[in-house]
mmCIF file of C-alpha atoms and ligand atoms in Angstrom:
data_model
loop_
_atom_site.group_PDB
_atom_site.id
_atom_site.type_symbol
_atom_site.label_atom_id
_atom_site.label_comp_id
_atom_site.label_asym_id
_atom_site.label_seq_id
_atom_site.Cartn_x
_atom_site.Cartn_y
_atom_site.Cartn_z
ATOM 1 C CA MET A 1 -8.982 -53.524 6.074
ATOM 2 C CA LYS A 2 -12.155 -51.910 4.975
ATOM 3 C CA ASP A 3 -10.857 -49.513 2.238
ATOM 4 C CA ILE A 4 -12.302 -46.009 2.822
ATOM 5 C CA GLU A 5 -14.575 -45.399 -0.269
ATOM 6 C CA ALA A 6 -14.109 -41.927 -1.537
ATOM 7 C CA PRO A 7 -16.933 -39.633 -0.611
ATOM 8 C CA THR A 8 -19.686 -39.452 -3.255
ATOM 9 C CA ARG A 9 -19.437 -36.259 -5.308
ATOM 10 C CA ARG A 10 -22.475 -34.948 -7.364
ATOM 11 C CA PRO A 11 -21.786 -35.552 -11.236
ATOM 12 C CA THR A 12 -20.219 -32.446 -12.814
ATOM 13 C CA GLY A 13 -21.714 -32.992 -16.391
ATOM 14 C CA PRO A 14 -19.788 -31.963 -19.458
ATOM 15 C CA VAL A 15 -16.525 -30.116 -18.616
ATOM 16 C CA ALA A 16 -15.540 -27.210 -20.990
ATOM 17 C CA ALA A 17 -12.114 -26.443 -22.230
ATOM 18 C CA ASP A 18 -11.558 -23.851 -19.511
ATOM 19 C CA PHE A 19 -12.737 -26.519 -16.972
ATOM 20 C CA THR A 20 -16.063 -24.838 -16.164
ATOM 21 C CA ILE A 21 -19.122 -26.673 -15.808
ATOM 22 C CA ASP A 22 -22.838 -26.012 -15.407
ATOM 23 C CA GLN A 23 -23.568 -25.596 -11.617
ATOM 24 C CA ARG A 24 -26.792 -27.502 -11.892
ATOM 25 C CA TRP A 25 -28.156 -25.508 -8.984
ATOM 26 C CA ASP A 26 -31.574 -27.267 -9.308
ATOM 27 C CA ASP A 27 -29.977 -30.505 -8.424
ATOM 28 C CA TYR A 28 -28.862 -29.637 -4.892
ATOM 29 C CA THR A 29 -30.759 -31.522 -2.469
ATOM 30 C CA PRO A 30 -32.656 -30.038 0.758
ATOM 31 C CA ASP A 31 -29.782 -31.894 2.664
ATOM 32 C CA GLU A 32 -27.104 -29.876 0.870
ATOM 33 C CA HIS A 33 -28.941 -26.603 1.202
ATOM 34 C CA ALA A 34 -29.395 -27.385 4.941
ATOM 35 C CA ARG A 35 -25.597 -28.170 5.187
ATOM 36 C CA TRP A 36 -24.551 -24.924 3.500
ATOM 37 C CA ASP A 37 -26.791 -23.093 6.016
ATOM 38 C CA ALA A 38 -25.197 -25.081 8.874
ATOM 39 C CA LEU A 39 -21.753 -24.512 7.865
ATOM 40 C CA LEU A 40 -22.377 -20.704 7.329
ATOM 41 C CA ALA A 41 -24.231 -20.283 10.717
ATOM 42 C CA ARG A 42 -21.288 -21.891 12.621
ATOM 43 C CA MET A 43 -18.810 -19.481 11.045
ATOM 44 C CA ALA A 44 -21.199 -16.440 11.480
ATOM 45 C CA LYS A 45 -21.083 -17.090 15.215
ATOM 46 C CA LEU A 46 -17.091 -17.175 15.084
ATOM 47 C CA LEU A 47 -16.206 -14.523 12.743
ATOM 48 C CA PRO A 48 -17.295 -11.108 14.310
ATOM 49 C CA GLY A 49 -14.291 -9.915 16.125
ATOM 50 C CA ARG A 50 -11.904 -12.187 14.190
ATOM 51 C CA ALA A 51 -12.613 -11.734 10.354
ATOM 52 C CA CYS A 52 -11.380 -8.272 9.176
ATOM 53 C CA GLN A 53 -14.178 -5.599 8.659
ATOM 54 C CA ALA A 54 -13.871 -5.666 4.820
ATOM 55 C CA TYR A 55 -14.755 -9.390 4.933
ATOM 56 C CA LEU A 56 -17.825 -8.883 7.277
ATOM 57 C CA ASP A 57 -18.922 -5.800 5.186
ATOM 58 C CA ALA A 58 -18.660 -7.920 1.976
ATOM 59 C CA ILE A 59 -20.795 -10.738 3.352
ATOM 60 C CA ASP A 60 -23.671 -8.336 3.598
ATOM 61 C CA LYS A 61 -22.718 -6.353 0.192
ATOM 62 C CA ILE A 62 -23.028 -9.709 -1.817
ATOM 63 C CA ALA A 63 -26.079 -10.881 0.188
ATOM 64 C CA LEU A 64 -24.176 -14.298 1.038
ATOM 65 C CA SER A 65 -26.026 -15.027 4.178
ATOM 66 C CA GLN A 66 -29.411 -15.860 2.250
ATOM 67 C CA GLY A 67 -30.593 -19.398 2.762
ATOM 68 C CA GLY A 68 -29.180 -22.418 0.901
ATOM 69 C CA VAL A 69 -26.281 -23.048 -1.578
ATOM 70 C CA PRO A 70 -25.556 -19.947 -3.431
ATOM 71 C CA HIS A 71 -26.618 -19.702 -7.146
ATOM 72 C CA MET A 72 -23.226 -18.761 -8.762
ATOM 73 C CA GLY A 73 -24.826 -16.815 -11.573
ATOM 74 C CA ARG A 74 -26.941 -14.726 -9.492
ATOM 75 C CA LEU A 75 -24.204 -14.234 -7.040
ATOM 76 C CA SER A 76 -21.948 -13.178 -9.721
ATOM 77 C CA ASP A 77 -24.505 -10.660 -11.076
ATOM 78 C CA ARG A 78 -24.251 -9.060 -7.636
ATOM 79 C CA LEU A 79 -20.486 -9.194 -7.386
ATOM 80 C CA GLU A 80 -19.754 -8.127 -10.980
ATOM 81 C CA LYS A 81 -21.440 -4.818 -10.291
ATOM 82 C CA LEU A 82 -19.178 -4.201 -7.553
ATOM 83 C CA THR A 83 -15.760 -5.176 -8.864
ATOM 84 C CA GLY A 84 -16.298 -6.783 -12.109
ATOM 85 C CA TRP A 85 -15.518 -10.307 -10.620
ATOM 86 C CA ARG A 86 -17.662 -13.375 -11.546
ATOM 87 C CA VAL A 87 -17.664 -16.899 -9.905
ATOM 88 C CA VAL A 88 -17.639 -19.905 -12.211
ATOM 89 C CA PRO A 89 -18.437 -23.437 -11.421
ATOM 90 C CA VAL A 90 -15.431 -25.798 -12.112
ATOM 91 C CA SER A 91 -14.995 -29.590 -11.851
ATOM 92 C CA GLY A 92 -12.518 -29.297 -9.048
ATOM 93 C CA LEU A 93 -8.755 -28.439 -8.757
ATOM 94 C CA VAL A 94 -8.017 -27.209 -12.376
ATOM 95 C CA PRO A 95 -4.637 -26.995 -14.190
ATOM 96 C CA ASP A 96 -2.417 -24.086 -12.822
ATOM 97 C CA GLU A 97 -2.407 -22.078 -16.146
ATOM 98 C CA VAL A 98 -6.171 -22.446 -16.436
ATOM 99 C CA PHE A 99 -6.485 -21.347 -12.853
ATOM 100 C CA PHE A 100 -4.245 -18.234 -13.494
ATOM 101 C CA ASP A 101 -6.133 -17.429 -16.543
ATOM 102 C CA HIS A 102 -9.418 -17.233 -14.760
ATOM 103 C CA LEU A 103 -8.273 -15.069 -12.135
ATOM 104 C CA ALA A 104 -6.466 -12.716 -14.670
ATOM 105 C CA ASN A 105 -9.840 -12.382 -16.192
ATOM 106 C CA ARG A 106 -11.680 -11.709 -12.935
ATOM 107 C CA ARG A 107 -13.343 -15.102 -12.854
ATOM 108 C CA PHE A 108 -13.055 -17.063 -9.564
ATOM 109 C CA PRO A 109 -13.256 -20.789 -10.058
ATOM 110 C CA SER A 110 -15.419 -22.463 -7.432
ATOM 111 C CA GLY A 111 -16.098 -26.072 -6.751
ATOM 112 C CA ALA A 112 -19.761 -26.799 -7.187
ATOM 113 C CA PHE A 113 -19.939 -29.710 -4.832
ATOM 114 C CA ILE A 114 -20.598 -29.484 -1.222
ATOM 115 C CA ARG A 115 -18.694 -31.568 1.284
ATOM 116 C CA GLY A 116 -20.647 -34.538 2.812
ATOM 117 C CA ALA A 117 -21.924 -34.710 6.320
ATOM 118 C CA GLU A 118 -18.840 -36.925 7.225
ATOM 119 C CA GLU A 119 -16.476 -34.218 5.966
ATOM 120 C CA PHE A 120 -18.331 -31.370 8.028
ATOM 121 C CA ASP A 121 -15.141 -30.178 9.865
ATOM 122 C CA TYR A 122 -12.413 -30.952 7.500
ATOM 123 C CA ILE A 123 -12.188 -31.559 3.571
ATOM 124 C CA GLU A 124 -9.126 -32.021 1.508
ATOM 125 C CA GLU A 125 -10.201 -30.599 -1.861
ATOM 126 C CA PRO A 126 -11.972 -27.050 -1.984
ATOM 127 C CA ASP A 127 -15.697 -27.427 -1.953
ATOM 128 C CA ILE A 128 -18.257 -24.695 -2.687
ATOM 129 C CA PHE A 129 -18.276 -23.629 0.941
ATOM 130 C CA HIS A 130 -14.529 -23.144 1.057
ATOM 131 C CA ASP A 131 -14.305 -21.333 -2.243
ATOM 132 C CA ILE A 132 -17.502 -19.213 -1.974
ATOM 133 C CA PHE A 133 -17.750 -18.511 1.713
ATOM 134 C CA GLY A 134 -13.880 -18.343 2.099
ATOM 135 C CA HIS A 135 -12.694 -16.725 -1.096
ATOM 136 C CA VAL A 136 -15.471 -14.983 -2.872
ATOM 137 C CA PRO A 137 -16.583 -12.205 -0.324
ATOM 138 C CA LEU A 138 -13.367 -10.102 -0.361
ATOM 139 C CA LEU A 139 -13.549 -9.985 -4.174
ATOM 140 C CA ALA A 140 -16.248 -7.258 -3.409
ATOM 141 C CA ASP A 141 -13.465 -5.150 -2.070
ATOM 142 C CA PRO A 142 -11.954 -3.117 -4.837
ATOM 143 C CA THR A 143 -8.389 -3.253 -3.519
ATOM 144 C CA TYR A 144 -8.423 -6.960 -2.782
ATOM 145 C CA ALA A 145 -10.233 -7.541 -6.073
ATOM 146 C CA ALA A 146 -7.332 -5.832 -7.932
ATOM 147 C CA PHE A 147 -4.770 -7.900 -6.061
ATOM 148 C CA MET A 148 -6.383 -11.032 -7.097
ATOM 149 C CA GLN A 149 -6.591 -9.967 -10.680
ATOM 150 C CA ALA A 150 -2.944 -9.022 -10.573
ATOM 151 C CA TYR A 151 -2.016 -12.153 -8.780
ATOM 152 C CA GLY A 152 -3.574 -14.098 -11.690
ATOM 153 C CA ALA A 153 -1.827 -12.050 -14.260
ATOM 154 C CA GLY A 154 1.586 -12.931 -12.736
ATOM 155 C CA GLY A 155 0.673 -16.904 -13.161
ATOM 156 C CA ALA A 156 1.779 -17.250 -16.735
ATOM 157 C CA ARG A 157 5.148 -15.925 -16.197
ATOM 158 C CA ALA A 158 5.761 -17.645 -13.110
ATOM 159 C CA ILE A 159 4.894 -20.894 -14.864
ATOM 160 C CA ARG A 160 7.078 -19.910 -17.631
ATOM 161 C CA GLU A 161 10.147 -19.174 -15.603
ATOM 162 C CA GLY A 162 9.463 -22.395 -13.334
ATOM 163 C CA LYS A 163 8.774 -20.228 -10.325
ATOM 164 C CA LEU A 164 5.096 -21.452 -9.769
ATOM 165 C CA HIS A 165 6.135 -22.758 -6.236
ATOM 166 C CA MET A 166 7.122 -19.138 -5.173
ATOM 167 C CA LEU A 167 3.568 -17.734 -6.366
ATOM 168 C CA ALA A 168 1.822 -20.625 -4.703
ATOM 169 C CA ARG A 169 3.489 -19.707 -1.208
ATOM 170 C CA LEU A 170 2.413 -16.206 -1.766
ATOM 171 C CA TYR A 171 -1.045 -17.478 -2.484
ATOM 172 C CA TRP A 172 -0.916 -19.776 0.700
ATOM 173 C CA TYR A 173 0.353 -17.078 3.239
ATOM 174 C CA THR A 174 -1.904 -14.476 1.966
ATOM 175 C CA ILE A 175 -5.149 -15.511 0.062
ATOM 176 C CA GLU A 176 -5.375 -18.711 1.889
ATOM 177 C CA PHE A 177 -3.917 -18.052 5.475
ATOM 178 C CA GLY A 178 -3.351 -14.411 5.611
ATOM 179 C CA LEU A 179 -3.780 -11.976 8.732
ATOM 180 C CA ILE A 180 -4.276 -8.368 8.481
ATOM 181 C CA VAL A 181 -3.692 -5.492 10.846
ATOM 182 C CA GLN A 182 -6.908 -3.819 12.127
ATOM 183 C CA GLY A 183 -6.315 -0.805 14.610
ATOM 184 C CA ASP A 184 -4.263 -2.238 17.351
ATOM 185 C CA ASP A 185 -5.415 -5.872 16.691
ATOM 186 C CA LEU A 186 -4.894 -8.649 14.069
ATOM 187 C CA ARG A 187 -7.741 -9.884 12.063
ATOM 188 C CA LEU A 188 -8.333 -12.755 9.671
ATOM 189 C CA PHE A 189 -8.623 -12.347 5.850
ATOM 190 C CA GLY A 190 -7.158 -15.883 4.361
ATOM 191 C CA ALA A 191 -9.994 -18.050 2.974
ATOM 192 C CA GLY A 192 -8.650 -21.406 4.403
ATOM 193 C CA ILE A 193 -9.052 -19.882 7.812
ATOM 194 C CA MET A 194 -12.359 -18.170 7.209
ATOM 195 C CA SER A 195 -13.923 -21.526 6.383
ATOM 196 C CA SER A 196 -12.553 -23.349 9.319
ATOM 197 C CA PRO A 197 -14.101 -23.067 12.816
ATOM 198 C CA THR A 198 -10.916 -24.412 14.629
ATOM 199 C CA GLU A 199 -8.368 -22.439 12.550
ATOM 200 C CA THR A 200 -10.053 -19.084 13.085
ATOM 201 C CA ARG A 201 -9.322 -19.296 16.810
ATOM 202 C CA PHE A 202 -5.795 -21.086 16.238
ATOM 203 C CA ALA A 203 -4.593 -18.487 13.957
ATOM 204 C CA LEU A 204 -5.569 -15.605 16.003
ATOM 205 C CA GLU A 205 -5.517 -16.734 19.583
ATOM 206 C CA ASP A 206 -3.386 -19.707 20.114
ATOM 207 C CA PRO A 207 0.014 -19.201 21.627
ATOM 208 C CA SER A 208 1.593 -21.911 19.279
ATOM 209 C CA PRO A 209 2.017 -20.292 15.967
ATOM 210 C CA ASN A 210 4.264 -17.458 15.017
ATOM 211 C CA ARG A 211 2.741 -14.240 13.578
ATOM 212 C CA ILE A 212 5.299 -12.335 11.407
ATOM 213 C CA GLY A 213 4.878 -9.137 9.390
ATOM 214 C CA PHE A 214 4.316 -9.780 5.679
ATOM 215 C CA ASP A 215 7.466 -9.448 3.522
ATOM 216 C CA LEU A 216 6.915 -10.654 -0.207
ATOM 217 C CA GLU A 217 10.291 -12.228 -0.848
ATOM 218 C CA ARG A 218 10.413 -13.882 2.779
ATOM 219 C CA VAL A 219 7.100 -15.467 2.136
ATOM 220 C CA MET A 220 7.985 -16.574 -1.343
ATOM 221 C CA HIS A 221 10.873 -18.558 -0.014
ATOM 222 C CA THR A 222 8.871 -19.968 3.081
ATOM 223 C CA ASP A 223 7.552 -23.603 2.832
ATOM 224 C CA TYR A 224 4.094 -24.243 4.174
ATOM 225 C CA ARG A 225 2.093 -27.326 5.514
ATOM 226 C CA ILE A 226 -0.836 -28.475 3.491
ATOM 227 C CA ASP A 227 -2.752 -30.698 5.743
ATOM 228 C CA ASP A 228 -2.672 -29.070 9.206
ATOM 229 C CA PHE A 229 -2.615 -25.687 10.871
ATOM 230 C CA GLN A 230 0.121 -23.244 9.859
ATOM 231 C CA GLU A 231 3.368 -22.831 12.065
ATOM 232 C CA SER A 232 3.554 -19.367 10.979
ATOM 233 C CA TYR A 233 0.808 -16.656 9.775
ATOM 234 C CA PHE A 234 2.017 -13.633 7.986
ATOM 235 C CA VAL A 235 0.306 -10.281 8.698
ATOM 236 C CA ILE A 236 -0.296 -7.580 5.885
ATOM 237 C CA ASP A 237 -0.611 -3.972 6.905
ATOM 238 C CA SER A 238 -3.619 -3.473 4.391
ATOM 239 C CA PHE A 239 -4.814 -4.562 1.034
ATOM 240 C CA GLU A 240 -3.431 -1.544 -0.482
ATOM 241 C CA ALA A 241 0.161 -2.303 0.920
ATOM 242 C CA LEU A 242 -0.464 -6.025 -0.590
ATOM 243 C CA LEU A 243 -1.625 -4.758 -3.922
ATOM 244 C CA ASP A 244 1.524 -2.502 -4.170
ATOM 245 C CA GLN A 245 3.703 -5.695 -3.656
ATOM 246 C CA ALA A 246 1.889 -7.267 -6.648
ATOM 247 C CA TYR A 247 3.185 -4.543 -9.019
ATOM 248 C CA ARG A 248 6.909 -5.197 -7.941
ATOM 249 C CA ASP A 249 9.329 -6.470 -10.513
ATOM 250 C CA PHE A 250 8.935 -10.276 -10.021
ATOM 251 C CA GLY A 251 11.555 -10.731 -12.707
ATOM 252 C CA ALA A 252 14.370 -9.276 -10.419
ATOM 253 C CA ILE A 253 12.922 -11.449 -7.507
ATOM 254 C CA TYR A 254 12.841 -14.749 -9.704
ATOM 255 C CA ALA A 255 16.416 -13.898 -10.917
ATOM 256 C CA ARG A 256 17.751 -13.904 -7.505
ATOM 257 C CA ALA A 257 15.686 -16.646 -6.088
ATOM 258 C CA GLU A 258 18.350 -19.242 -6.760
ATOM 259 C CA THR A 259 20.767 -17.391 -4.258
ATOM 260 C CA MET A 260 17.993 -17.252 -1.542
ATOM 261 C CA PRO A 261 17.614 -20.191 1.052
ATOM 262 C CA THR A 262 14.210 -21.840 1.561
ATOM 263 C CA TYR A 263 12.953 -21.167 5.178
ATOM 264 C CA ALA A 264 11.083 -23.852 7.101
ATOM 265 C CA PRO A 265 7.442 -23.083 8.002
ATOM 266 C CA GLY A 266 8.457 -22.390 11.543
ATOM 267 C CA ASP A 267 11.446 -20.238 11.080
ATOM 268 C CA ILE A 268 11.842 -16.902 12.617
ATOM 269 C CA LEU A 269 14.409 -14.558 10.937
ATOM 270 C CA PRO A 270 16.505 -11.779 12.542
ATOM 271 C CA THR A 271 14.974 -9.496 9.983
ATOM 272 C CA ASP A 272 11.254 -10.476 10.556
ATOM 273 C CA ARG A 273 8.871 -8.091 12.136
ATOM 274 C CA VAL A 274 7.554 -10.426 14.779
ATOM 275 C CA TYR A 275 4.052 -9.777 16.194
ATOM 276 C CA HIS A 276 4.244 -13.080 18.228
ATOM 277 C CA GLN A 277 6.986 -15.574 18.615
ATOM 278 C CA GLY A 278 5.201 -18.893 18.807
ATOM 279 C CA THR A 279 5.607 -21.494 21.439
ATOM 280 C CA GLY A 280 5.344 -24.491 18.837
ATOM 281 C CA ALA A 281 3.420 -26.304 21.414
ATOM 282 C CA TYR A 282 0.750 -27.434 18.897
ATOM 283 C CA PHE A 283 3.499 -29.055 16.549
ATOM 284 C CA ASN A 284 5.720 -30.207 19.458
ATOM 285 C CA LYS A 285 2.959 -32.122 21.547
ATOM 286 C CA ASP A 286 4.370 -35.732 21.863
HETATM 287 N N1 HBI B 1 -7.859 -24.902 -9.076
HETATM 288 N N2 HBI B 1 -10.260 -24.871 -8.568
HETATM 289 C C1 HBI B 1 -9.060 -24.678 -8.202
HETATM 290 N N3 HBI B 1 -8.736 -23.938 -7.019
HETATM 291 C C2 HBI B 1 -7.592 -23.625 -6.696
HETATM 292 O O1 HBI B 1 -7.471 -22.803 -5.721
HETATM 293 C C3 HBI B 1 -6.400 -23.814 -7.467
HETATM 294 C C4 HBI B 1 -6.645 -24.651 -8.573
HETATM 295 N N4 HBI B 1 -5.577 -24.956 -9.262
HETATM 296 C C5 HBI B 1 -4.279 -24.566 -9.077
HETATM 297 C C6 HBI B 1 -4.021 -23.811 -7.633
HETATM 298 N N5 HBI B 1 -5.138 -23.526 -6.943
HETATM 299 C C7 HBI B 1 -2.778 -23.417 -7.316
HETATM 300 O O2 HBI B 1 -1.987 -23.478 -8.574
HETATM 301 C C8 HBI B 1 -2.784 -22.027 -6.647
HETATM 302 O O3 HBI B 1 -3.178 -22.191 -5.533
HETATM 303 C C9 HBI B 1 -1.324 -21.668 -6.683
HETATM 304 FE FE1 FE B 2 -8.749 -21.901 -1.288
#
């Protein structure tokens, strides 16, 4: 059996104590710049009418649609003027406490490598396209930027109290795969959806998944899938409402966590505000 060789990744160079590296922007090849442009062009066709307005506005505000792989330093100079956030190149997934410390200090850690042509449609670990096209634009929105910083600040305590898995679920169902109310419709804001041409449609339009009103503790006790579409997407009313939740007393939530059940990704509870009860067809196909 021909073993599948790991895709080649660009050399990261020396890695600092906080896992940051030099982006080495001059080393990106014309192919890699073209691949960034192709990935962005594909999403640019899909996101109007699906991404929330704050995201679409932010893409322009941070001038992300310029050609080629973004230079994180120059992008950060524009972003920092808006909300104090910077984007720092890292060597890949970094230890949890390092990740949270960066967020708490308004530094978003972004992978510096870009996926290979053979990974164009799906990639396991976050590459620069997922991180910068998916996560960074909304950091130009002051309310979302404040939420991300508050989220990071809560990390150290969650780790200390052995409740990181609860904070990871909050991250997953909002920052990665969250939906938001916009007028009479639902729109996307989660980075994992924003960087995926198939999941942008699935999350909003497919009858299969549940779409459930966001509730902090409900989400913190709900498991998720990491390698496929979600069985349920959670819907926030606004970034202001999400930010308010970040200031709740997580100590009390952690204290009663032991008495709470863990819900399966596809569960619907009698207390849920249900926007759409999914058919589950995607996951039940034989
Ligand atoms: N590291 N570079 C990077 N990016 C992430 O999204 C990330 C990480 N380390 C840990 C981590 N995420 C998780 O702990 C959070 O998603 C909760
Ligand atoms: Fe991500």
